[in-house]
Every structure is written in structure tokens, then in C-alpha cells.
Coordinates of C-alpha atoms in Angstrom, one line a residue:
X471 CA -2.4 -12.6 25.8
X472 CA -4.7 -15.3 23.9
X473 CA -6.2 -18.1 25.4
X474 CA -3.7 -20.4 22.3
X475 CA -0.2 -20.6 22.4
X476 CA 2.0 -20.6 19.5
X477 CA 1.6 -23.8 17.1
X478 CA 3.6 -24.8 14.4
X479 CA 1.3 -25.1 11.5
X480 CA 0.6 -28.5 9.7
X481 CA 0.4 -27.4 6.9
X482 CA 2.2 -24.2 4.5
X483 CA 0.4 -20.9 5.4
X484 CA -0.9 -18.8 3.4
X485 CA -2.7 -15.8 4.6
X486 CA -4.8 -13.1 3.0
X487 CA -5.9 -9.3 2.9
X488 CA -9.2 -8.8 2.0
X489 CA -10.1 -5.1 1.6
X490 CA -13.1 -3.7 -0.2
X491 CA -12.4 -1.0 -2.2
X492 CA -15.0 1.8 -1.0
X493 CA -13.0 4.1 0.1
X494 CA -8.9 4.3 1.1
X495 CA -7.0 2.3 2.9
X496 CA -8.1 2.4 6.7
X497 CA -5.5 2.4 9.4
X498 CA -7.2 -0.6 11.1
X499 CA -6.9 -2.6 7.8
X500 CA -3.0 -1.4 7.2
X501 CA -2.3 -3.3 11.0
X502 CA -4.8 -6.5 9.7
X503 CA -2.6 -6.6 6.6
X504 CA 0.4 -6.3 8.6
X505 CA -0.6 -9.1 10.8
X506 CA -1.2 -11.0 8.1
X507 CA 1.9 -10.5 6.3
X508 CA 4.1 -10.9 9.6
X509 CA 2.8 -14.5 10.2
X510 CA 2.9 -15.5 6.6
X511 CA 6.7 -14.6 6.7
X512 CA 7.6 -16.1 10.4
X513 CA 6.1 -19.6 9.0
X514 CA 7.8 -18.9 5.3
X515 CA 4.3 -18.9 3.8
X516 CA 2.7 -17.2 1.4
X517 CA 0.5 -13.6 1.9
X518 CA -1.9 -12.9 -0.6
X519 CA -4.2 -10.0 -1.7
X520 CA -7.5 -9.7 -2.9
X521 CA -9.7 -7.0 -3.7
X522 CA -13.1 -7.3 -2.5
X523 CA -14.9 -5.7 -5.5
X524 CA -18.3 -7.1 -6.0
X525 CA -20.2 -3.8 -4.8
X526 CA -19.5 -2.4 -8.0
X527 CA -21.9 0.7 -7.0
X528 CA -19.6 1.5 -4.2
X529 CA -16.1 0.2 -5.5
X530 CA -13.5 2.5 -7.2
X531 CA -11.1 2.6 -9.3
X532 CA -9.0 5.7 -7.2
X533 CA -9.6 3.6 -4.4
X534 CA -8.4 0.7 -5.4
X535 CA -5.1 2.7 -6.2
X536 CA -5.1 3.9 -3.1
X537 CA -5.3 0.7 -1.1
X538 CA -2.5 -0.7 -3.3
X539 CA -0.3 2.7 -2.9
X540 CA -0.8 2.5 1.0
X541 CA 0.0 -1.5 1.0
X542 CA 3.4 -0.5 -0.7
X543 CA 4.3 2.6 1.2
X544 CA 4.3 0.5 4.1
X545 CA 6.4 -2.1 3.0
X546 CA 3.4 -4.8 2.8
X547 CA 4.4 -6.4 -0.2
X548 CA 2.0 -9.4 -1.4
X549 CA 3.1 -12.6 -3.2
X550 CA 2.4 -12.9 -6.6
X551 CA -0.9 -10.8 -8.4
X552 CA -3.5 -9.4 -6.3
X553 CA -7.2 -11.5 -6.9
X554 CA -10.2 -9.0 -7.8
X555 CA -13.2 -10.8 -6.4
X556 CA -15.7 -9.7 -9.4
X557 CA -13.6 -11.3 -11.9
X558 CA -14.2 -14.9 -9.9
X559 CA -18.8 -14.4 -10.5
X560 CA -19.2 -17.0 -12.3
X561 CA -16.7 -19.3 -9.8
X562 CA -19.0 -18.5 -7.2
X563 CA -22.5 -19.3 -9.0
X564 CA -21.1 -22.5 -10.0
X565 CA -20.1 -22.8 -6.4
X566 CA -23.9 -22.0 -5.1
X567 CA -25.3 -24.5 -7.9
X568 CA -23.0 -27.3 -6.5
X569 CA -24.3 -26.8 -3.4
X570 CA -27.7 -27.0 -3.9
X571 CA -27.0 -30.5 -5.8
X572 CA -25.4 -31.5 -2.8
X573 CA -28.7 -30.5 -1.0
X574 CA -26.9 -27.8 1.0
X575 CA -28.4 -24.7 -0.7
X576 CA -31.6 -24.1 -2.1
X577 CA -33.6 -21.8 -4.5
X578 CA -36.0 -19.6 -2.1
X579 CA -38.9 -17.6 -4.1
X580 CA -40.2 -15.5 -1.1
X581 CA -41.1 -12.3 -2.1
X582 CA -40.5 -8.7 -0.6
X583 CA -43.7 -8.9 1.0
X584 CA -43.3 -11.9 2.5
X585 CA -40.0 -11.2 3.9
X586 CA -41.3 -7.8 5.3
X587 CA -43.8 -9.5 6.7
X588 CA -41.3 -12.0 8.3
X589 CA -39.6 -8.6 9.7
X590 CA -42.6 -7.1 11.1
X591 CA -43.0 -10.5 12.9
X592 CA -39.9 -11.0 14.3
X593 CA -40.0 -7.1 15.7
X594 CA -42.9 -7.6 17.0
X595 CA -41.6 -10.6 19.6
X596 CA -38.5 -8.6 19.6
X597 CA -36.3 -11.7 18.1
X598 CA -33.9 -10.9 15.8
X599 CA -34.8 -12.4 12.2
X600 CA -33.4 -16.1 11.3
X601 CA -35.0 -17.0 8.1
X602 CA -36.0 -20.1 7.6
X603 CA -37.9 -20.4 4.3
X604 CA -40.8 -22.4 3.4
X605 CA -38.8 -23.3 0.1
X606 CA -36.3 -24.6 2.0
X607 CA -37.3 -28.3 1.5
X608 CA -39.5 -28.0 -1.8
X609 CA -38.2 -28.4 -5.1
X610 CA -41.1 -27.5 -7.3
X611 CA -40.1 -23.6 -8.1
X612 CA -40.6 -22.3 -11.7
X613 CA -36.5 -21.5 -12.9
X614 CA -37.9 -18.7 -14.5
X615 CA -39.0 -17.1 -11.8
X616 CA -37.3 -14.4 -9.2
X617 CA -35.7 -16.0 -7.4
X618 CA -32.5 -16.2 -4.4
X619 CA -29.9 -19.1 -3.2
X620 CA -30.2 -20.5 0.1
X621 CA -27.6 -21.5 2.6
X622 CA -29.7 -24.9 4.2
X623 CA -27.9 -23.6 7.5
X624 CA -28.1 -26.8 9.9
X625 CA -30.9 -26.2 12.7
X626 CA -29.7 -28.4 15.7
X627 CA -26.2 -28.3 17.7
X628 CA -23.7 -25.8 18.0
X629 CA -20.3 -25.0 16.2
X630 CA -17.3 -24.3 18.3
X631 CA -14.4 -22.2 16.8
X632 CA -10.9 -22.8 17.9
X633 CA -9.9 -19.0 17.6
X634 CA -6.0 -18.3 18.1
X635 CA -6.8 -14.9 19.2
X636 CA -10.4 -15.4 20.9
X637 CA -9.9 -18.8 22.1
X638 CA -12.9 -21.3 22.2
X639 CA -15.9 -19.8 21.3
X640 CA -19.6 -21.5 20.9
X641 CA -22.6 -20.4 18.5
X642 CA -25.6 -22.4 19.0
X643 CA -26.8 -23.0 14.9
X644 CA -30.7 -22.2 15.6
X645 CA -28.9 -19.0 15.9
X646 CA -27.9 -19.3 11.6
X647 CA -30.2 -17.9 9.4
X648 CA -30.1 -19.4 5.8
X649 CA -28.3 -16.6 4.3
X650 CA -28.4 -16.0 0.2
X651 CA -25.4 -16.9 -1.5
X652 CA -26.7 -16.1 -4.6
X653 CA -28.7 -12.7 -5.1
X654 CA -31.6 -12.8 -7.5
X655 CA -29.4 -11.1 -10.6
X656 CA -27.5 -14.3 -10.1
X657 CA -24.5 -12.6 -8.3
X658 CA -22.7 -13.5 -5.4
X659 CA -22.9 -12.1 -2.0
X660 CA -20.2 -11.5 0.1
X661 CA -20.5 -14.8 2.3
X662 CA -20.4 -16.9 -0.6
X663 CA -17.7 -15.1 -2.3
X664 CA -15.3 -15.1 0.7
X665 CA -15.5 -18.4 0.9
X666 CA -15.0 -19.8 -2.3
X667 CA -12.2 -17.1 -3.0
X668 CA -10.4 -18.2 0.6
X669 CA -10.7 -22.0 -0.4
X670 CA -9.5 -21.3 -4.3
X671 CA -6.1 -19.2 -3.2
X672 CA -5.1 -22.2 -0.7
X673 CA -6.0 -19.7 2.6
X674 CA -5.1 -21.9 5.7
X675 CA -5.3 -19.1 8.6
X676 CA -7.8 -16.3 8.3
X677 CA -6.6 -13.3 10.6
X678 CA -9.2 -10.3 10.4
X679 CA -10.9 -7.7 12.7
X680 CA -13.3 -9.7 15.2
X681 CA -16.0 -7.7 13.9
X682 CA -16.1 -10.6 11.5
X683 CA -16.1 -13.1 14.1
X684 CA -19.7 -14.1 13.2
X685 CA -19.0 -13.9 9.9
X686 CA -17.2 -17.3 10.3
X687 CA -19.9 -19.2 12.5
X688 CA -22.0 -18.1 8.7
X689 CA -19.3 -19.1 6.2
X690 CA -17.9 -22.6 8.1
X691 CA -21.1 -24.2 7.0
X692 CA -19.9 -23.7 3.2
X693 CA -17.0 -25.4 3.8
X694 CA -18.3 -28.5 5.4
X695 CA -20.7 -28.5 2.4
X696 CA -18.3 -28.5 0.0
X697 CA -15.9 -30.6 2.1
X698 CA -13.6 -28.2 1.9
X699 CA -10.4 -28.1 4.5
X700 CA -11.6 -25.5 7.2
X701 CA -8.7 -22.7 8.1
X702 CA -7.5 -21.6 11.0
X703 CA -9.5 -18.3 12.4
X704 CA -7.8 -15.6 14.6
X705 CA -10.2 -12.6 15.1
X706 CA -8.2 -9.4 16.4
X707 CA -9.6 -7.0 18.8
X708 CA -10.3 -4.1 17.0
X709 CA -8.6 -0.2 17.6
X710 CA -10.0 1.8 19.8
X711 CA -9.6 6.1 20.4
X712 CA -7.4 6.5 23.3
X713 CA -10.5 7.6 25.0
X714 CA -12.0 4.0 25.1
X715 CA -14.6 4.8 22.6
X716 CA -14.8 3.2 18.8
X717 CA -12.0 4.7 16.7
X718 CA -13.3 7.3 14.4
X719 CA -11.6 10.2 12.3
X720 CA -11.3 12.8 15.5
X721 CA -9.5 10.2 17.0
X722 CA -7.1 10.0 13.5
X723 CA -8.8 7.1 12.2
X724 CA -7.3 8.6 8.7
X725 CA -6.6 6.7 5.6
X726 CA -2.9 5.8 5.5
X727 CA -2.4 8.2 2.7
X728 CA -2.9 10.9 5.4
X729 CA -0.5 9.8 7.6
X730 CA 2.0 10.3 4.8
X731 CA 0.7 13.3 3.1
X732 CA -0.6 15.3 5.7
X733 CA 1.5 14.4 9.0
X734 CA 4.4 13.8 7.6
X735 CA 5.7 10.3 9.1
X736 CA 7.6 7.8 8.1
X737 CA 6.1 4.3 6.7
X738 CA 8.5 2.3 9.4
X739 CA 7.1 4.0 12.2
X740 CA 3.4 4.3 11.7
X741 CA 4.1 0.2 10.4
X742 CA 6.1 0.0 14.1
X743 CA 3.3 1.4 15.9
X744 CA 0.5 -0.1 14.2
X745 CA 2.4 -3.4 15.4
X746 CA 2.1 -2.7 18.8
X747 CA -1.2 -1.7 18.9
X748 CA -2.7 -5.0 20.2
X749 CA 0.5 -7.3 20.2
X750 CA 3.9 -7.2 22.0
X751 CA 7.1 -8.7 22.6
X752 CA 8.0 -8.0 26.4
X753 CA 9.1 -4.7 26.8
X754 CA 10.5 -3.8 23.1
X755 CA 8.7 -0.8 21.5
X756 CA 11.7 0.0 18.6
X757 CA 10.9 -3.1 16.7
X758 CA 12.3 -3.5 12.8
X759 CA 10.3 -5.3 10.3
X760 CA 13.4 -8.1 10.5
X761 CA 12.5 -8.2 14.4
X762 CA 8.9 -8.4 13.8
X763 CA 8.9 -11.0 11.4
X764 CA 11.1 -13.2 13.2
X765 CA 9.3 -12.8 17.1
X766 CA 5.4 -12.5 15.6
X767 CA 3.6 -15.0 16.9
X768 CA -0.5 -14.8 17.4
X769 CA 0.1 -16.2 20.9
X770 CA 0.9 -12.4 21.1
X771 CA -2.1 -10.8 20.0
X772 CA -4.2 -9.3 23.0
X773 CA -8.3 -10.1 23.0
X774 CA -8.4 -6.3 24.2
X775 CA -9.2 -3.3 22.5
X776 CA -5.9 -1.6 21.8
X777 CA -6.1 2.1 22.0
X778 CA -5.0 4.3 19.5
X779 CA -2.9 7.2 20.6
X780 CA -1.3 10.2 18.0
X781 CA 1.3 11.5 19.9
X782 CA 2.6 8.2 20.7
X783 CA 2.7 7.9 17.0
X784 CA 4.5 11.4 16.2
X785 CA 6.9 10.8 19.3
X786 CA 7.5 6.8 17.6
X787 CA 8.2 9.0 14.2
X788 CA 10.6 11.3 15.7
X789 CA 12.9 8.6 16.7
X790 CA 12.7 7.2 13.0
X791 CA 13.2 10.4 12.1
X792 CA 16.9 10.8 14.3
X793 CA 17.7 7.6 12.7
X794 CA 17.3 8.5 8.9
X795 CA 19.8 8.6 6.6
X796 CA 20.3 12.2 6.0
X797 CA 19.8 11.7 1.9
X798 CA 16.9 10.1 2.5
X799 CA 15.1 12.6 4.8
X800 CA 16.5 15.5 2.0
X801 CA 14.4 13.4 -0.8
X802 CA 11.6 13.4 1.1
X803 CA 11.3 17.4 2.7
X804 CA 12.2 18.1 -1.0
X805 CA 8.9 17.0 -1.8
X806 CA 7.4 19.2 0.3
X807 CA 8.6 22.7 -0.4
X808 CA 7.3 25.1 -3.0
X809 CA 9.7 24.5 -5.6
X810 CA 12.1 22.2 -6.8
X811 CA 15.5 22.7 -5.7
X812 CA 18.6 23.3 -8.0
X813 CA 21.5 20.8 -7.3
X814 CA 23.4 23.0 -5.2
X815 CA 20.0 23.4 -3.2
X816 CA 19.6 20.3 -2.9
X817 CA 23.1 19.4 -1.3
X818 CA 22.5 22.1 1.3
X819 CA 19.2 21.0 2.3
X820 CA 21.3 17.2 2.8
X821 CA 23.6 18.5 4.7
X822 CA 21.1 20.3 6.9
X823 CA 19.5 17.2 8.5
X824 CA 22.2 16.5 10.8
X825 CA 21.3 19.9 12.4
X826 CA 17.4 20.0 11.7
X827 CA 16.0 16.2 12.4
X828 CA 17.1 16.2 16.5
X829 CA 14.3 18.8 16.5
X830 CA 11.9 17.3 14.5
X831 CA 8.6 14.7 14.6
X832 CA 8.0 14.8 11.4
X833 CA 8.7 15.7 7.7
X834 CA 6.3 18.8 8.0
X835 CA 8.7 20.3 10.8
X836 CA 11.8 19.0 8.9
X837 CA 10.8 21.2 5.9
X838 CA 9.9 24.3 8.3
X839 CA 12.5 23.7 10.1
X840 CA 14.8 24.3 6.4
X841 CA 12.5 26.8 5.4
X842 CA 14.8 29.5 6.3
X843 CA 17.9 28.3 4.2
X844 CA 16.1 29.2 0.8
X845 CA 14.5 32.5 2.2
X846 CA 15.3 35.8 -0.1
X847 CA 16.8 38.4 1.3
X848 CA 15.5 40.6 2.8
X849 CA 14.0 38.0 4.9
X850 CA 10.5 38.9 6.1
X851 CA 10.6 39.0 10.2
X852 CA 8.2 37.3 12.3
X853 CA 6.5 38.9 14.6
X854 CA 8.0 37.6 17.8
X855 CA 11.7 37.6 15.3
X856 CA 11.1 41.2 14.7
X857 CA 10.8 42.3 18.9
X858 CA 14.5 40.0 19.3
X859 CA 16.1 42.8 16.9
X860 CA 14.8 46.3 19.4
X861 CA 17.1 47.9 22.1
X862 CA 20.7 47.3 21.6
X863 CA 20.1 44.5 19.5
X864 CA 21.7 46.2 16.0
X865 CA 25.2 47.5 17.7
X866 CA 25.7 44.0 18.6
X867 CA 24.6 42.8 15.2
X868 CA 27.2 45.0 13.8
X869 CA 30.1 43.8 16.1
X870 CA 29.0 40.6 15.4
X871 CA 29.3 40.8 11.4
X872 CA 33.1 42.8 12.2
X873 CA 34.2 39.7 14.1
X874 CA 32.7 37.1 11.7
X875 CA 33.9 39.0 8.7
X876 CA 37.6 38.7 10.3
X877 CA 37.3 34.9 10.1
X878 CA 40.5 32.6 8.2
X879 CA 37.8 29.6 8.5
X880 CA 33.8 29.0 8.4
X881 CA 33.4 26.2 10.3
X882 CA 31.3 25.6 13.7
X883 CA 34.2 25.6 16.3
X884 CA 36.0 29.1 14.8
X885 CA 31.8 30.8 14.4
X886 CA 31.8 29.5 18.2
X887 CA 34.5 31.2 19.6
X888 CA 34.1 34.1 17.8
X889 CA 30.5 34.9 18.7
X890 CA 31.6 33.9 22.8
X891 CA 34.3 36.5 22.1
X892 CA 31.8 39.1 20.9
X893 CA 29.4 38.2 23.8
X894 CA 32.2 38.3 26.6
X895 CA 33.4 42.3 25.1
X896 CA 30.0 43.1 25.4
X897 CA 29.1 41.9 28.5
X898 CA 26.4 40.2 27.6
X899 CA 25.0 36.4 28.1
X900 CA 25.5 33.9 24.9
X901 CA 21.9 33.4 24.6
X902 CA 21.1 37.2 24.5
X903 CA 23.5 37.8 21.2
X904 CA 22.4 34.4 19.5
X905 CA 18.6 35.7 19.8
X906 CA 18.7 38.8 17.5
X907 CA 21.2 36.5 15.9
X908 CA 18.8 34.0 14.8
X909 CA 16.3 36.7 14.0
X910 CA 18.7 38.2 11.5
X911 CA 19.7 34.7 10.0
X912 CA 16.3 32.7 9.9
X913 CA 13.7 35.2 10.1
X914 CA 12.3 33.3 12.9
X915 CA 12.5 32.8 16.3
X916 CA 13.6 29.5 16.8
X917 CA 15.5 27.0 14.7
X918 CA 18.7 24.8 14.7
X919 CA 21.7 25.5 17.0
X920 CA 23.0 29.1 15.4
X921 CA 26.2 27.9 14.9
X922 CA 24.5 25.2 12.3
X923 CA 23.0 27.7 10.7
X924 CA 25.6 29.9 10.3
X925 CA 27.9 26.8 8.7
X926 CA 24.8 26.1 6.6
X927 CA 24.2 29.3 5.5
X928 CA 28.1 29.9 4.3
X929 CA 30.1 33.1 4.7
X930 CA 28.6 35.6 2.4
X931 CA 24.8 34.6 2.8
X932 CA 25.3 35.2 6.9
X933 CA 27.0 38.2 6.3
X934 CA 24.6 39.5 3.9
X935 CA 21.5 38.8 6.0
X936 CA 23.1 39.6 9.4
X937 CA 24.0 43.6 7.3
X938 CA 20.3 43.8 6.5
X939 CA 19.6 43.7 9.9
X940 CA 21.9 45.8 10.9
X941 CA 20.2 48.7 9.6
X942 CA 17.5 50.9 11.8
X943 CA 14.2 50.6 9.7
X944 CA 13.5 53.5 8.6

């Protein structure tokens, strides 16, 4: 737990989501923009997004797509129109120029060389670089020259940040370089822009990875120059593999797309799990977005590394999975196979999930798992399918398609009873006759309970496929 506990803010909240737009949507930013959105709605604030787009060599427009697509798959809907940061340039320039009015910035000519020179310097007495330019107290540069914008960073005393996550935490301010604010094309850098941006959409509680907890020891200096009201920070431990070490993609540090696309979960689990991972609410794992938005509190959020594990993911996912509504999960697998389904083909694959989702952690198993109701006959065996139909395995085939033949009804209780019935005449175990049963019917080895698929199948399609089988290969 944090060092805080739970206050009720003095003010409206409004919180933000700040991603850059480099490259998809990272599963550590999806649980900062959940975070984000869950205290904005337990305080009835506002959560806003902005797109962090001033490295126009590295932004994208895909990307920025995908960031928004991944937001909205998971539910993480943002009040009113997201803010795109490069739009707001000349904001932050006029910004920067205030600030140097105010004597709180400066313009700093020091070229290349004398800033590599600084660098080699500072190496040299192992001291990590704090700039401190000569221009910072002159006022004699030529305009027209190259030149950058200075942060005058104060040089005595220290700053102490109230974190709600981190709790009190102290940076001396000899340890503040004064960082550029305004490049030497005139643009803004990211420190500046944050800022400004955060002040502008009314931001009163910053929540972000801690990785960016010196970050705000840089940017609290802006605000004090521009007397600007400073917000509240919370700094989350970032996710971790589940073997301790920084996440990374062989840990599934995938973009949320993936998650969707390639492993098949559902948006409330992965947004369920990514919940948990660093805050919790006693001993509740199954936690709705209603739930969440109504207990979330930062109080909540552990300073730990939380460790990010897969298969409690795909296990969290089957659950969701049992608990779909059965039209639902049918949209979804029918997505996934190789062609579209007809009508009639797409009311048989609904009426399959009942039997197919108990089995299932995910979409990709839920459309293998119904792979078998659209095969052609003659189905093609699997290997392991293909040894279930040796021996005996045909006669009792054929007593089986006599007895099922005979049937006044197709439903699961008569296809019961009459394949016990079979089993018992032959002396054999149930299991032993619903093997080369389920070989015949699916192809495969395994699937749903063989009564299921025989309902699912209907009369003449288990017929048909059980007489194939039938049949010695020649």
C-alpha cells in the first residue's frame, strides 16, 4: 500500500493519458490509462487524452490509430476530443517567451562544441552533466543568432513532492540542470510541452509510470514560474516479467492489439487483469469495470513492481469467456474462421458455445474448438483421430449408426441412452465407443462432450460422417 491514504480532492479532477505515438499502444500504458480513467470516474471528473506528437520523425499516423483503437477496445473512453500536442507549438513558444520576461528562462547561445566540451568534463570527474550556462545571467545575445531556451532552474534548496503513490520524496535542486524548453528551430521540447498542455486542459492529478518521477522535480519549476496551480503527482511502479526482471516482449510485453488479434482474449479481462497488476481491493480478483470505478482509490496502488504473468491472464480470460453471452462469443469466433458463415451457419456456431466455451481460454480455442462443425465430408483424420478408428473400432461404428438411425428424437438425453445401450450389448466401457465416435464426428481427438456434438451436428450430418467411417479404407 502507499505511504497516502485516500483524500477527497479539493478541487474537480481531471486526469490525463499522454501517449506518444511511436509505436502501438503498450500494455503498460493501457493499465496508466486505466488508472487514469478509474479515478477520474470514482471523483466524477473528467479523463482526458492527448497525443504526444511533437517527434514528428518518429510519430505515425497507423500508430496513432492504433493507440486510439486499443483505448476503445478496452472500454477507456475519454471525455470530449483527444488534444494533439503539435497543434499547441506556437502555445508553447509563447509560453517559453513569457517566461524568460518573467526572468525564469533564458536564451543560451553555447555551441556544440562547447557543450561537448562540458560533456567531456563532466565524464572526466564522473558527475553527471547539470548545465549551468554562462548565458544564463547575460542579456546581450544577437536574436539572430542560433540559439536555445533556458529553464533558470533554481540552484539552492530542495523540492519535496507529496506523491500519492510514492509518498514524500526530496530532490536537492543543484541536482536541476537548466533544461531547453525551446530547441533552436524554435520548437518545443517535451518538458515544456507537458507542462503547458497539463496546465491548459485544467489537469489536477498527474498519474503516470514512475519512470517519470524525475520528470516532475524538472517540470514543477514551470509551474511556479508561471504561477500556475501545481497538480497532484502519483508515480506507479512500473510492470515487471514474472521473473523479476524489466518487462519486455518475451515476457508479452505486446501492444494491446496483440492481445486481441493474436491471443484471442477478451477486452474485460485483459482490462481486469491489468487492474490488478499493482492495485487491489482485499481479496477480489473478478472485479467489473462498475466495481472498479466505484472501490479505486490510489491509496491502493502498491510502490512495488507488479509482475506480469500470461497464464494468469489466459486463465482470467477463460472465466470471461464462461460468462459470455453465447451471441457474443459466435460474433467474435466468426471473425476468426476462413470464411464467412451463411445464416444457418452462423446459428449453429451460437448455439455451439454452450458446449464449446467450458473448454476454452480463449477465442483461438473457441474457433478450433467449432472447427469441426463446418468440416466437409469426408473429414480428413488426424493422426492420433485416425489410430481411435483401428481394431474393432468400425463394427461398433456400424452398431452405433443402426441404433442412432432408429431414433423418434435428436436430442442429448435420447443420443445418451442410446449410445450407453450400444456400449452395454457390446460389452464395452462408454469412453471406449465415444473415442472412435469422436474420431468419426470431429475428425479430431478431442472436443466437446459427444453428445453436444452429435445434437450440434443434427441427424443426417452424424449419420453421414459416422457411415464414412464405417467403411475399411481400402
Amino acid at each position: 500500500m502507499s505511504a497516502t491514504q485516500e483524500t477527497t480532492p479539493a478541487k474537480p479532477v481531471v486526469t490525463r493519458f499522454a501517449p506518444s505515438p511511436t509505436g502501438f499502444l503498450h500494455i503498460g500504458g493501457a493499465r496508466t490509462a486505466l488508472f487514469n480513467l478509474l479515478f477520474a470516474r470514482h471523483h466524477g471528473g473528467k479523463f482526458l487524452l492527448r497525443i504526444e506528437d511533437t517527434d514528428r520523425a518518429r510519430s505515425t499516423q497507423p500508430a496513432i490509430e492504433a493507440i486510439l483503437d486499443g483505448l476503445r477496445w478496452l472500454g477507456l473512453d475519454w471525455d470530449g476530443d483527444e488534444v494533439y500536442q503539435f497543434a499547441r507549438a506556437a502555445r508553447h513558444a509563447e509560453v517559453a517567451n513569457e517566461m524568460i520576461a518573467r526572468g525564469a528562462a533564458y536564451r543560451c547561445y553555447l555551441t556544440q562544441d562547447e557543450l561537448a566540451a562540458m560533456r567531456a568534463e563532466a565524464e572526466a570527474a564522473k558527475k553527471p552533466l547539470r548545465i549551468r550556462s554562462p548565458w544564463r545571467d547575460r542579456t546581450d545575445g544577437d536574436l539572430s543568432a542560433p540559439h536555445v531556451v533556458r529553464l533558470k532552474a533554481p540552484t539552492e534548496g530542495a523540492v519535496t513532492i507529496r506523491d500519492q503513490v510514492q509518498g514524500e520524496v526530496t530532490v536537492q535542486n543543484a541536482e536541476i540542470d537548466d533544461l531547453v524548453l525551446l530547441r533552436s528551430d524554435g520548437t518545443p521540447t517535451y518538458m515544456l510541452a507537458v507542462v503547458v498542455d497539463d496546465n491548459d486542459m485544467g489537469v489536477t492529478h498527474v498519474i503516470r509510470g514512475d519512470d517519470h518521477l524525475n520528470n516532475a522535480f524538472r517540470q514543477l519549476p514551470i509551474y511556479r514560474a508561471m504561477g500556475w496551480d501545481e497538480p497532484e503527482y502519483a508515480h506507479i511502479p512500473l510492470i515487471h516479467g514474472a521473473d523479476g526482471a524489466k518487462l519486455s516482449k518475451r515476457h508479452g510485453a505486446l501492444g494491446v492489439d496483440a492481445y486481441r488479434d493474436e491471443l484471442g482474449l477478451l477486452p474485460e479481462a485483459v482490462s481486469n487483469y491489468l487492474l490488478r497488476l499493482g492495485w487491489g481491493h482485499g481479496d477480489d480478483e473478478i472485479i467489473s469495470r462498475q466495481q472498479a470505478i466505484e472501490w479505486f482509490d490510489l491509496a491502493g496502488v502498491g510502490k512495488s513492481p507488479s509482475r506480469f504473468d500470461l497464464k494468469k491472464l489466459e486463465n482470467l480470460n477463460g472465466h470471461y469467456i464462461r460468462q459470455s453471452d453465447d451471441a457474443r462469443l459466435a460474433e467474435l469466433v466468426a471473425a476468426r474462421l476462413p470464411f464467412e458463415p451463411s445464416d444457418s451457419q452462423a446459428d449453429l456456431l451460437r448455439r455451439s458455445m454452450a458446449a464449446l466455451k467450458p473448454r476454452a481460454a480463449n477465442l483461438l480455442e473457441l474457433a478450433d474448438g467449432a472447427g469441426f462443425l463446418f468440416r466437409t465430408r469426408p473429414l480428413e483424420m488426424d493422426e492420433s483421430a485416425a489410430a481411435l478408428l483401428e481394431g474393432d473400432a468400425r463394427t461398433l461404428l456400424a452398431q452405433l449408426h443402426a441404433a442412432l438411425d432408429g431414433l423418434a428424437t435428436w436430442d442429448t438425453e435420447a443420443l445418451e441412452a442410446a449410445v450407453r445401450t450400444v456400449a452395454d450389448a457390446a460389452g464395452v466401457k462408454l469412453g471406449n465407443l465415444a473415442q472412435p465416435l469422436r474420431a468419426a464426428l470431429t475428425g479430431r481427438r478431442t472436443s466437446p462432450g459427444i453428445f453436444d456434438v452429435l445434437a450440434l451436428l443434427g441427424r443426417e450430418e452424424s449419420l453421414a460422417r459416422i457411415a464414412d467411417q464405417m467403411r475399411t479404407p481400402a
